[in-house]
Coordinates of C-alpha atoms and ligand atoms in Angstrom, one line a residue:
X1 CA 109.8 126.6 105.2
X2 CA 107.2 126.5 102.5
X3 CA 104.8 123.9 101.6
X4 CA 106.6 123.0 98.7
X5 CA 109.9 122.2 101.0
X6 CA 107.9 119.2 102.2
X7 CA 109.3 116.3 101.1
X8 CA 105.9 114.5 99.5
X9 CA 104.7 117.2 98.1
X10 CA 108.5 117.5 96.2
X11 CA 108.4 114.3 95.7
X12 CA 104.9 114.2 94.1
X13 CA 106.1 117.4 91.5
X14 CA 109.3 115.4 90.7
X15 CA 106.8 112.2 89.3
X16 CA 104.5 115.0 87.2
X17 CA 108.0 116.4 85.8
X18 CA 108.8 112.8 85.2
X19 CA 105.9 111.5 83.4
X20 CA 105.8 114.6 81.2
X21 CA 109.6 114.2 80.0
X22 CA 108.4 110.8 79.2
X23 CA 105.8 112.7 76.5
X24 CA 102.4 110.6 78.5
X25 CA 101.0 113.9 79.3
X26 CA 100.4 116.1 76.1
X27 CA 98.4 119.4 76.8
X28 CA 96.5 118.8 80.1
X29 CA 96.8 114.6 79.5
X30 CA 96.9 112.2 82.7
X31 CA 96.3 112.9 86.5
X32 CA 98.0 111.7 89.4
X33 CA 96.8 111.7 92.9
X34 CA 98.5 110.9 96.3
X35 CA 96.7 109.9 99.7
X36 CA 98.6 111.6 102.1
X37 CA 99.5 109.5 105.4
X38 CA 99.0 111.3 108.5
X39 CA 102.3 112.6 109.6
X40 CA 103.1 113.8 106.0
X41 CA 99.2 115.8 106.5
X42 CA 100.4 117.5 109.6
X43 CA 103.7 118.1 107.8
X44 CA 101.3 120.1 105.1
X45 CA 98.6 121.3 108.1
X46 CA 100.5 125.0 108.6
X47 CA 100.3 125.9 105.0
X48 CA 96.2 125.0 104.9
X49 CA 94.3 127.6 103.9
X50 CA 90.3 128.5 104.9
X51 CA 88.8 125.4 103.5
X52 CA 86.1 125.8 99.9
X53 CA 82.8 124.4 99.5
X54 CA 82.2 120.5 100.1
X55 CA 81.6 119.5 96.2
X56 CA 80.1 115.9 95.9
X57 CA 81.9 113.2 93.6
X58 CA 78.9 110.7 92.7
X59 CA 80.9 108.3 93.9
X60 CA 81.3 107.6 97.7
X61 CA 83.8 105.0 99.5
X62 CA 83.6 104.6 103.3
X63 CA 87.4 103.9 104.0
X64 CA 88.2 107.0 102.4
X65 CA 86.4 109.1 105.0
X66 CA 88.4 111.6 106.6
X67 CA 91.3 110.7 104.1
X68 CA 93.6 113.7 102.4
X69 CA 94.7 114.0 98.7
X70 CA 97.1 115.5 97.1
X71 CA 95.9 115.9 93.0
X72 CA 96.5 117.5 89.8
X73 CA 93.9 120.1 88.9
X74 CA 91.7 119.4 86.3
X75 CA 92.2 121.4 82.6
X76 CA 96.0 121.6 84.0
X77 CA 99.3 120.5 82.2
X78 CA 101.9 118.2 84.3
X79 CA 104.5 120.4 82.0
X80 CA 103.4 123.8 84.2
X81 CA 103.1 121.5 87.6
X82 CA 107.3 122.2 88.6
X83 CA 107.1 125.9 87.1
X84 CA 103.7 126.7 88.9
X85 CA 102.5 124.2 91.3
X86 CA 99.8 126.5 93.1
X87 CA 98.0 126.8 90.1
X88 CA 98.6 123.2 88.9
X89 CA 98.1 121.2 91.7
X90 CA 96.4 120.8 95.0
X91 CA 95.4 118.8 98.3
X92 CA 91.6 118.1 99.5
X93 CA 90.0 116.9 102.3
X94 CA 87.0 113.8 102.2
X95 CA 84.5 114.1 104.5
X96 CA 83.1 112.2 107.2
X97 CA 80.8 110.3 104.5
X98 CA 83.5 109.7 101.9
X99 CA 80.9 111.1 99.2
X100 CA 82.8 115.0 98.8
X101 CA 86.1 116.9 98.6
X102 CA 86.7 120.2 99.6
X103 CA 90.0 122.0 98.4
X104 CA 92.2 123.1 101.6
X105 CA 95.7 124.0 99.7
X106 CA 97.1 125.2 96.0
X107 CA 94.5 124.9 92.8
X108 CA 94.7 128.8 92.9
X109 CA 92.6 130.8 90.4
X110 CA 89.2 128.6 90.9
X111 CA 90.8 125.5 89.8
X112 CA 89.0 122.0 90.6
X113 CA 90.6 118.3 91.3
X114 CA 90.8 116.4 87.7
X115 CA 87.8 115.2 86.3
X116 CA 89.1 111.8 86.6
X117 CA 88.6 112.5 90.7
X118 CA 85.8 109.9 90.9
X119 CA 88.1 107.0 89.2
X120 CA 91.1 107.7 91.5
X121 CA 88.9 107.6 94.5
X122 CA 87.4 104.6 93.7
X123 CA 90.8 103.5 92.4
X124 CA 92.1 104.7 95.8
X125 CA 89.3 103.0 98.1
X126 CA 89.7 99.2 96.6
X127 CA 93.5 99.3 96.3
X128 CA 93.3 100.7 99.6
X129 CA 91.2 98.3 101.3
X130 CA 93.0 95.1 99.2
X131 CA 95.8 95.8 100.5
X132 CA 95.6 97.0 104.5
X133 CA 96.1 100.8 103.4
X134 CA 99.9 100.4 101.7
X135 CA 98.8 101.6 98.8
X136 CA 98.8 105.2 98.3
X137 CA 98.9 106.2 94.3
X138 CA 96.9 106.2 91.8
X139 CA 98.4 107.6 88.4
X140 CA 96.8 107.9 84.8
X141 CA 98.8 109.0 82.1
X142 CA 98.4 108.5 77.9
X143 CA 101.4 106.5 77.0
X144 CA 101.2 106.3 72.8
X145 CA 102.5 102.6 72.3
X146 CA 99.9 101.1 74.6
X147 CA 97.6 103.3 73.3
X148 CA 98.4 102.1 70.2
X149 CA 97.8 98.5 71.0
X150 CA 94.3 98.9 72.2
X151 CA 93.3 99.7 68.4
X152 CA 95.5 96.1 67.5
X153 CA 95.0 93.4 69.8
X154 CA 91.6 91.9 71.3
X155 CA 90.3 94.1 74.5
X156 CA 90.8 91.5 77.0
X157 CA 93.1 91.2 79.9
X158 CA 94.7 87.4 78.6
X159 CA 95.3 89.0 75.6
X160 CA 96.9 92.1 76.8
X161 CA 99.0 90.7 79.3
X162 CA 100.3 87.8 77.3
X163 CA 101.3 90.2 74.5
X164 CA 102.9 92.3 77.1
X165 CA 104.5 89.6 79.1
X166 CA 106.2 88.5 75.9
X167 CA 107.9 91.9 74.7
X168 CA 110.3 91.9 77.8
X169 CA 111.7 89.2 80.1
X170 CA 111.2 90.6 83.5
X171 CA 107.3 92.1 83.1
X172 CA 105.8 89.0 84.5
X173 CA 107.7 90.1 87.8
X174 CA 107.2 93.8 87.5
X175 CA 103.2 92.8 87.2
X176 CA 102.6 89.2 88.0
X177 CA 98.6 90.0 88.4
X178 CA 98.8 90.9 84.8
X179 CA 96.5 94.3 83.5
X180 CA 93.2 94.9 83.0
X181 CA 90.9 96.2 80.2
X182 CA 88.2 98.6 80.4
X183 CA 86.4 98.9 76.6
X184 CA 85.9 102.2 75.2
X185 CA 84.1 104.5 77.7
X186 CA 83.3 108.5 78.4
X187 CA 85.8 109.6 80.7
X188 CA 85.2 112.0 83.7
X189 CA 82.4 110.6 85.3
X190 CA 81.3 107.9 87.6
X191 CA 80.5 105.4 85.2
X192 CA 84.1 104.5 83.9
X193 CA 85.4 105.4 87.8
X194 CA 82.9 102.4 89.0
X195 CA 83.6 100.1 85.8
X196 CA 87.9 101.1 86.4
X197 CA 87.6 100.2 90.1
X198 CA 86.3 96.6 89.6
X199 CA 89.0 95.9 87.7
X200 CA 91.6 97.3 90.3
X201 CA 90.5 94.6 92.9
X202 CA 92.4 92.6 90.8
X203 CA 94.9 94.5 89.3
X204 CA 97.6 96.8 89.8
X205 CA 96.9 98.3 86.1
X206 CA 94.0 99.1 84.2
X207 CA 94.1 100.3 80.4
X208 CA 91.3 102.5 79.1
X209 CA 90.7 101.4 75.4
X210 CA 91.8 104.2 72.8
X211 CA 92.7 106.5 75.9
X212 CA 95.6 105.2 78.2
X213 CA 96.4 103.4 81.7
X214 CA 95.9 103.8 85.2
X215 CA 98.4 102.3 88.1
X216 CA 98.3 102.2 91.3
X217 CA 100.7 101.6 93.6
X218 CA 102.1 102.0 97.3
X219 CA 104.5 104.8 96.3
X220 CA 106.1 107.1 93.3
X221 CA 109.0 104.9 92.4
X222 CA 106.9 101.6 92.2
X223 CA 103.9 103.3 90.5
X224 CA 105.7 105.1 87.6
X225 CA 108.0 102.4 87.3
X226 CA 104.5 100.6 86.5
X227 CA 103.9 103.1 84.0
X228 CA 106.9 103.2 82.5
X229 CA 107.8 99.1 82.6
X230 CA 103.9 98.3 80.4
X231 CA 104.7 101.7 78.4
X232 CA 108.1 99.7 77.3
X233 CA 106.7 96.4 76.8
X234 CA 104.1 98.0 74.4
X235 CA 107.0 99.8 72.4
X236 CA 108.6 96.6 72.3
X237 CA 105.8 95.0 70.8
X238 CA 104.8 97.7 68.4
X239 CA 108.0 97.6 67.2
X240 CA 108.5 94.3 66.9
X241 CA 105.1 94.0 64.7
X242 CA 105.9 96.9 62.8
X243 CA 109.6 95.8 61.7
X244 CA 108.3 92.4 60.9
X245 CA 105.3 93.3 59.2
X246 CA 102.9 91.8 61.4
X247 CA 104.7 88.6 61.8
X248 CA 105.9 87.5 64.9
X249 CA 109.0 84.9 64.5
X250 CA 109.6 83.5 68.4
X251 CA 108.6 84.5 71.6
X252 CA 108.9 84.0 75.4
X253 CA 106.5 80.8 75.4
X254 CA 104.4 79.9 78.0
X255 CA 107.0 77.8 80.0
X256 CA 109.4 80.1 79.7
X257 CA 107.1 82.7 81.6
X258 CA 106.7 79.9 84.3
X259 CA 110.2 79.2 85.0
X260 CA 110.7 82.9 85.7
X261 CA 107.7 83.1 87.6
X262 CA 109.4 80.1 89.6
X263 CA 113.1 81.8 89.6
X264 CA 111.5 85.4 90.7
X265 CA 109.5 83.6 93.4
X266 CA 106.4 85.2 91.2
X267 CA 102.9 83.8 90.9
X268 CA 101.3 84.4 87.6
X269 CA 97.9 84.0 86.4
X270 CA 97.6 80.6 85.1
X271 CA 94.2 81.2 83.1
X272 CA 96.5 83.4 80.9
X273 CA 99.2 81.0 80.4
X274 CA 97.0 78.5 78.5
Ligands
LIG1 P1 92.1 116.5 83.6 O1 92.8 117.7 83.0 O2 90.7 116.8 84.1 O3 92.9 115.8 84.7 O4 91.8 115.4 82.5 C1 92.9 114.9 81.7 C2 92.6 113.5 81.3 O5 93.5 112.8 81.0 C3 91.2 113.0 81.3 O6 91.2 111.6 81.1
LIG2 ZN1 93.0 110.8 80.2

């Protein structure tokens, strides 16, 4: 038995193999990060090695304290992650003050966490606490059609989602809360990680203008299926604008997007309805 036999930590390699046959991670491009539950953490415990230094995230998040993650390193390419996980990926420990990491397993060769640490832990702590501790994943990738639209459409969250609502019948039920919009920031820091996490109170996706998304979810399945469903609607839309130059001829109108929100038991956002 080897650490990699464990079933999340296969399952978490499988979703980095995933994202990068999708083409969302070019060179080292997108992060994922997984808080470990407790049994899955004694699962993983043999396989811990001395622990490194504590290394501070200027960020801090109480309900985090204590917490374990497992993480892509930073610099590293999802592509290498199945070939070379040791390298590519690893799993950290918070400690007692929620404010530090220290690396206890894998990132071999003096690798770190992804620089995008501080907005997955913040990302982590409120999707966390909004929703009594289901949610698990965090997961930022550069998909190129929603990418695309941040350069197209006004950098709001109505506008977004409405657009995005629109390209595919069943995306007000995949993500009824609709997505966020953070504007253009620097990423890696705690600036963007503090302005990302406000938004995640609210939603379950947050796109970084002219950079890509972040979802969150309470599992792999649901949170790449996240990824992928808003990665397809914005295809559909670019598509769409490009084969008609521009001109959009019909869409799903308003009330359509209410009577599926009524048939799929769904509540939408009315505010971005009108
Ligand atoms: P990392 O290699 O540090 O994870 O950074 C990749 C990235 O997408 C930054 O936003
Ligand atoms: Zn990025």
């Amino acid at each position: 038995m080897k650490i990699l036999d464990v079933d999340i930590v296969k399952a978490y390699i499988r979703m980095c193999s995933d994202g990068w046959e999708q083409g969302w991670h070019e060179r080292n491009g997108g992060n994922l990060t997984y808080r470990l539950k407790k049994e899955e953490v004694e699962q993983c415990r043999p396989f811990f090695h001395a622990p490194g230094a504590w290394v501070k995230m200027g960020v801090s998040a109480e309900n985090l304290a204590g917490e374990y993650f497992l993480t892509t390193g930073s610099g590293k390419y999802f592509r290498n992650v199945a070939l070379d996980p040791e390298h590519s990926i690893g799993i950290v420990e918070v400690n007692k003050a929620g404010d530090s990491w220290r690396i206890i397993w894998g990132l071999e060769g003096g690798a770190k966490p992804t620089s995008e640490f501080p907005s997955h832990f913040m990302n982590h702590s409120v999707r966390a606490a909004a929703t009594g501790g289901t949610y698990r994943v965090i997961y930022h990738a550069h998909p190129a059609n929603l990418i695309a639209l941040t350069y197209i459409l006004p950098l709001t969250a109505r506008d977004f989602t409405r657009a995005l609502w629109q390209s595919a019948t069943e995306c007000p039920v995949v993500f009824p809360g609709g997505v966020g919009v953070v504007p253009w920031m620097v990423p890696g820091g705690s600036e963007i990680a503090l302005a990302t996490s406000k938004l995640m109170k609210e939603y379950d996706a947050v796109v970084w203008t002219h950079h890509g998304l972040f979802c969150s979810g309470p599992d792999f399945d649901t949170t790449f299926g996240l990824m992928h469903t808003i990665e397809k609607a914005a295809q559909i839309h670019v598509l769409a604008l490009s084969a008609g130059q521009g001109k959009i001829r019909q869409t799903i109108s308003a009330d359509n997007l209410r009577a599926i929100a009524k048939e799929f038991g769904v509540t939408l956002r009315e505010e971005f309805l009108n």
